[in-house]
Coordinates of C-alpha atoms in Angstrom, one line a residue:
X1 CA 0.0 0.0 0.0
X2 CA 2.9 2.5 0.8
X3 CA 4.5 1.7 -2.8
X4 CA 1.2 2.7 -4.4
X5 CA 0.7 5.9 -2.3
X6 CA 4.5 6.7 -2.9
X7 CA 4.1 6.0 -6.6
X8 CA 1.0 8.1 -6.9
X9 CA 2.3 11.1 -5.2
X10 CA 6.3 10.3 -7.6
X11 CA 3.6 11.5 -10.7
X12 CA 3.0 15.0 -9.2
X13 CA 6.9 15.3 -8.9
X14 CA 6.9 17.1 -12.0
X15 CA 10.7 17.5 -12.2
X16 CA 13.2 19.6 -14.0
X17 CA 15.6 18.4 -11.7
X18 CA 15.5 16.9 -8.3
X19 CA 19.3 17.4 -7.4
X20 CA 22.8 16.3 -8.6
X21 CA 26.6 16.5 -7.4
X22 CA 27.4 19.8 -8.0
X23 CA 31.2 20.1 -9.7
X24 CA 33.9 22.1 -7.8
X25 CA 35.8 24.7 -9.6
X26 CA 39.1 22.6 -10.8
X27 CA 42.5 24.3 -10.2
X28 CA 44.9 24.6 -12.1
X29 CA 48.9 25.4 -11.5
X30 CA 50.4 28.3 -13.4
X31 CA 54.2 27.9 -13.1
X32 CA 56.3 30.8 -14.8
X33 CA 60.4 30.8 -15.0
X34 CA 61.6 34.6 -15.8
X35 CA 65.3 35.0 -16.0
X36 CA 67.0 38.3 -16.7
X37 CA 70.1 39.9 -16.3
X38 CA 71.4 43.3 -15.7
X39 CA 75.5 44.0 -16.1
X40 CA 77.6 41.7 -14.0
X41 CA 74.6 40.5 -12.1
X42 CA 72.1 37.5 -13.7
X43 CA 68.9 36.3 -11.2
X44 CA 66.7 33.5 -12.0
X45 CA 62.9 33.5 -10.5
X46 CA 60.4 30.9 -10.7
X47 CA 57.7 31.2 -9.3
X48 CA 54.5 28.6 -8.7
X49 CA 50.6 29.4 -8.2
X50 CA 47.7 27.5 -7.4
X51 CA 44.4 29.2 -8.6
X52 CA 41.1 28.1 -8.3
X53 CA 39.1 28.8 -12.2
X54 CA 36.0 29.4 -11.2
X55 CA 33.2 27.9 -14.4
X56 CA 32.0 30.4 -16.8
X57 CA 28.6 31.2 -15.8
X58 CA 25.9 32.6 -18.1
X59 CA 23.1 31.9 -20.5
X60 CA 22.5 29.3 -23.7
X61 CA 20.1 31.3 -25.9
X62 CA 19.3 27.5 -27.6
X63 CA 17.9 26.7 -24.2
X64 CA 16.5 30.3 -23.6
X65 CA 12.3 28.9 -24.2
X66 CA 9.4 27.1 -23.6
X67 CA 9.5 23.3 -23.4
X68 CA 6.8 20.8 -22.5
X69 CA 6.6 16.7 -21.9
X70 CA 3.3 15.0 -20.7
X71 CA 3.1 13.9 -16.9
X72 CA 2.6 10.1 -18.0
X73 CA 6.4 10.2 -19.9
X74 CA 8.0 12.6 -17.0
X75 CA 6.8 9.9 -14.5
X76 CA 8.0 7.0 -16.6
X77 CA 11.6 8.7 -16.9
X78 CA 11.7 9.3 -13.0
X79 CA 10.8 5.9 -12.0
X80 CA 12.7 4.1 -14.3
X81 CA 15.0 3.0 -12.0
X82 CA 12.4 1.5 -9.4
X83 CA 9.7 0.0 -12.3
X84 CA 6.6 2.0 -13.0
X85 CA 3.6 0.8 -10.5
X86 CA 0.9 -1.4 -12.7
X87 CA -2.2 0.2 -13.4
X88 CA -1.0 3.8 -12.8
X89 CA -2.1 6.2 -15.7
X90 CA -1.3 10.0 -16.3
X91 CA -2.1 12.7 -18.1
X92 CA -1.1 16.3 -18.6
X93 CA 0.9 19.2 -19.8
X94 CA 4.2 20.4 -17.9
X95 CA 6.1 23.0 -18.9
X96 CA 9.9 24.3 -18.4
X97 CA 10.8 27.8 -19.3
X98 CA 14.0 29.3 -19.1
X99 CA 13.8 32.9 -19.9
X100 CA 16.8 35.2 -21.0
X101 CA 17.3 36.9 -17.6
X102 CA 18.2 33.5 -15.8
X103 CA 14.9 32.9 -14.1
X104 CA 12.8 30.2 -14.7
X105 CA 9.4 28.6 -14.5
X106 CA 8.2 24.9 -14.3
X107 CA 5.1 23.3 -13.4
X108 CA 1.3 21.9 -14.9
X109 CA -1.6 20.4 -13.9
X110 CA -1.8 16.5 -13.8
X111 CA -4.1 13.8 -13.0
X112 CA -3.3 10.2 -12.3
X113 CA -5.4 7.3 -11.6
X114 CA -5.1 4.1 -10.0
X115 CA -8.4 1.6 -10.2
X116 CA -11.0 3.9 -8.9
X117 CA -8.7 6.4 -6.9
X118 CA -7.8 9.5 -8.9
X119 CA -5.3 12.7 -7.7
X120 CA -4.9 16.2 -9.3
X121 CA -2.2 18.1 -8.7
X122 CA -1.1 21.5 -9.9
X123 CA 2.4 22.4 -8.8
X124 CA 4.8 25.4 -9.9
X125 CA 8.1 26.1 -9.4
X126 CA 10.7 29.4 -10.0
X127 CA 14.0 30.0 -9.7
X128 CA 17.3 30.9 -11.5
X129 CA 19.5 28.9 -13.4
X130 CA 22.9 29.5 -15.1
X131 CA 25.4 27.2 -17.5
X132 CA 28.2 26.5 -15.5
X133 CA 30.2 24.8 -17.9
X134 CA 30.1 23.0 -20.9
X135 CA 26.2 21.0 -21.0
X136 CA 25.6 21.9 -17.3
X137 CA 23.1 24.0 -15.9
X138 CA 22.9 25.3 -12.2
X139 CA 19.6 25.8 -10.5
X140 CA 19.5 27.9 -7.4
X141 CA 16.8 29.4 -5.2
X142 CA 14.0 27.0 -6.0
X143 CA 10.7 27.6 -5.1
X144 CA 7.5 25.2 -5.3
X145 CA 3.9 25.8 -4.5
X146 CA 0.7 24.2 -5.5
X147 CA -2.3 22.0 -4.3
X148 CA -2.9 18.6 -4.3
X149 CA -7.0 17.3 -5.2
X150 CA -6.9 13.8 -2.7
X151 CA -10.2 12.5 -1.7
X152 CA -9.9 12.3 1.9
X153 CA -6.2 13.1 1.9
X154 CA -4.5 16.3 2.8
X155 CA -1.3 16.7 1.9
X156 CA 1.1 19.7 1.6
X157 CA 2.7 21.5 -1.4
X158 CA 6.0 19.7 -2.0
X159 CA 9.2 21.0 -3.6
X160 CA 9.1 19.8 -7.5
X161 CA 12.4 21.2 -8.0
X162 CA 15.3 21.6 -5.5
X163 CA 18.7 23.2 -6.1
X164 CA 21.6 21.8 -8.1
X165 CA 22.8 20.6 -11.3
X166 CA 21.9 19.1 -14.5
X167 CA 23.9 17.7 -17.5
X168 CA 21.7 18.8 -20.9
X169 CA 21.6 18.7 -24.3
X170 CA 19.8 20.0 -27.2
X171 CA 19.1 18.2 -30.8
X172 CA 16.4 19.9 -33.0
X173 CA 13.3 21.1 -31.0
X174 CA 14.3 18.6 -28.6
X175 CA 16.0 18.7 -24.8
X176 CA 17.7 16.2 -22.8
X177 CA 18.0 16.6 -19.5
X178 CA 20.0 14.0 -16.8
X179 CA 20.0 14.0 -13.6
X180 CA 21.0 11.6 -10.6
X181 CA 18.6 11.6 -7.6
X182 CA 20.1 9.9 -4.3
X183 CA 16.6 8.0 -4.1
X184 CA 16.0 6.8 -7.7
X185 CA 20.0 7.4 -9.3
X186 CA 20.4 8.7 -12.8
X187 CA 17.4 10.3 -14.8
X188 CA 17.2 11.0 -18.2
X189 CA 13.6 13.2 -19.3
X190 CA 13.0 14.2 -23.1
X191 CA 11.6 17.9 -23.3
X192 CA 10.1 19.6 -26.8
X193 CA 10.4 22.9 -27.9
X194 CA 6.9 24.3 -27.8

């Protein structure tokens, strides 16, 4: 009975990304050798540096947009690790906009239904995100609201989307985006340009 109720409320995790390791700036070592001489005199200096490179932060115009997947294949994609619960159906729009300025948007309405129990949820979520390096985003300062429609069941808004970072890519109209979650491990989801 838990696994069902789990699974049920796993569809209303309508996720751009749950969390994932985020990567350390690398360093690097910068050794220089200057030698030089002035009249009778001749010094030698080398010198060694370790420096922290901070990523390049900023914004992918190609990502910069509206994208949308249906509840019933975002589900599939998170669960895929655990098996998708028989006789759990879903259905609905979820969107993912990144705008220009960094912020962005997520959320939808969905219903699922198992037998003759059926839940709506409509959850949203904003924050900011930035490419830190090369097919990496970083998503800070989450926020999720929304309601859930249980009969008999109250339960809280939960955060869709928490902080961290995601590996993407972009082919076409379409987005890949991975992720690893400590509770289900790596997640791939499939996004289309609207």
């Amino acid at each position: 009975m838990k696994r069902n109720i789990a699974a049920i409320g796993a569809a209303f995790v309508l996720l751009l990304c749950g969390c994932g390791s985020d990567d350390e700036g690398g360093s690097g070592t910068d050794t220089s050798s200057d030698a030089g001489s002035g009249g009778d005199e001749s010094s030698s200096t080398t010198s060694t540096t370790t420096t922290t490179t901070e990523p390049e932060t900023g914004i992918d115009e190609g990502l910069v947009g509206q994208w949308t997947a249906d509840a019933s294949e975002t589900l599939a994609a998170n669960l895929s690790n655990l098996g998708m619960p028989a006789g759990i159906t879903c259905s609905g729009p979820i969107t993912l906009t990144f705008n220009g300025d960094g912020t962005f948007t997520s959320g939808g309405t969905a219903t699922c239904a198992a037998g003759a129990m059926s839940v709506s949820a409509t959850l949203n979520t904003t924050g900011t995100w930035a490419v830190t390096g090369d097919g990496v985003v970083e998503v800070s300062g989450a926020v999720s609201d929304g309601s859930f429609d249980i009969p008999g069941i109250d339960i809280p808004a939960i955060d869709v989307v928490s902080d961290g970072s995601f590996d993407y890519g972009i082919e076409g109209n379409t987005l890949t985006i991975t992720f690893t979650d400590p509770d289900v491990g790596t997640v791939t989801q499939t996004w289309t340009r609207v």
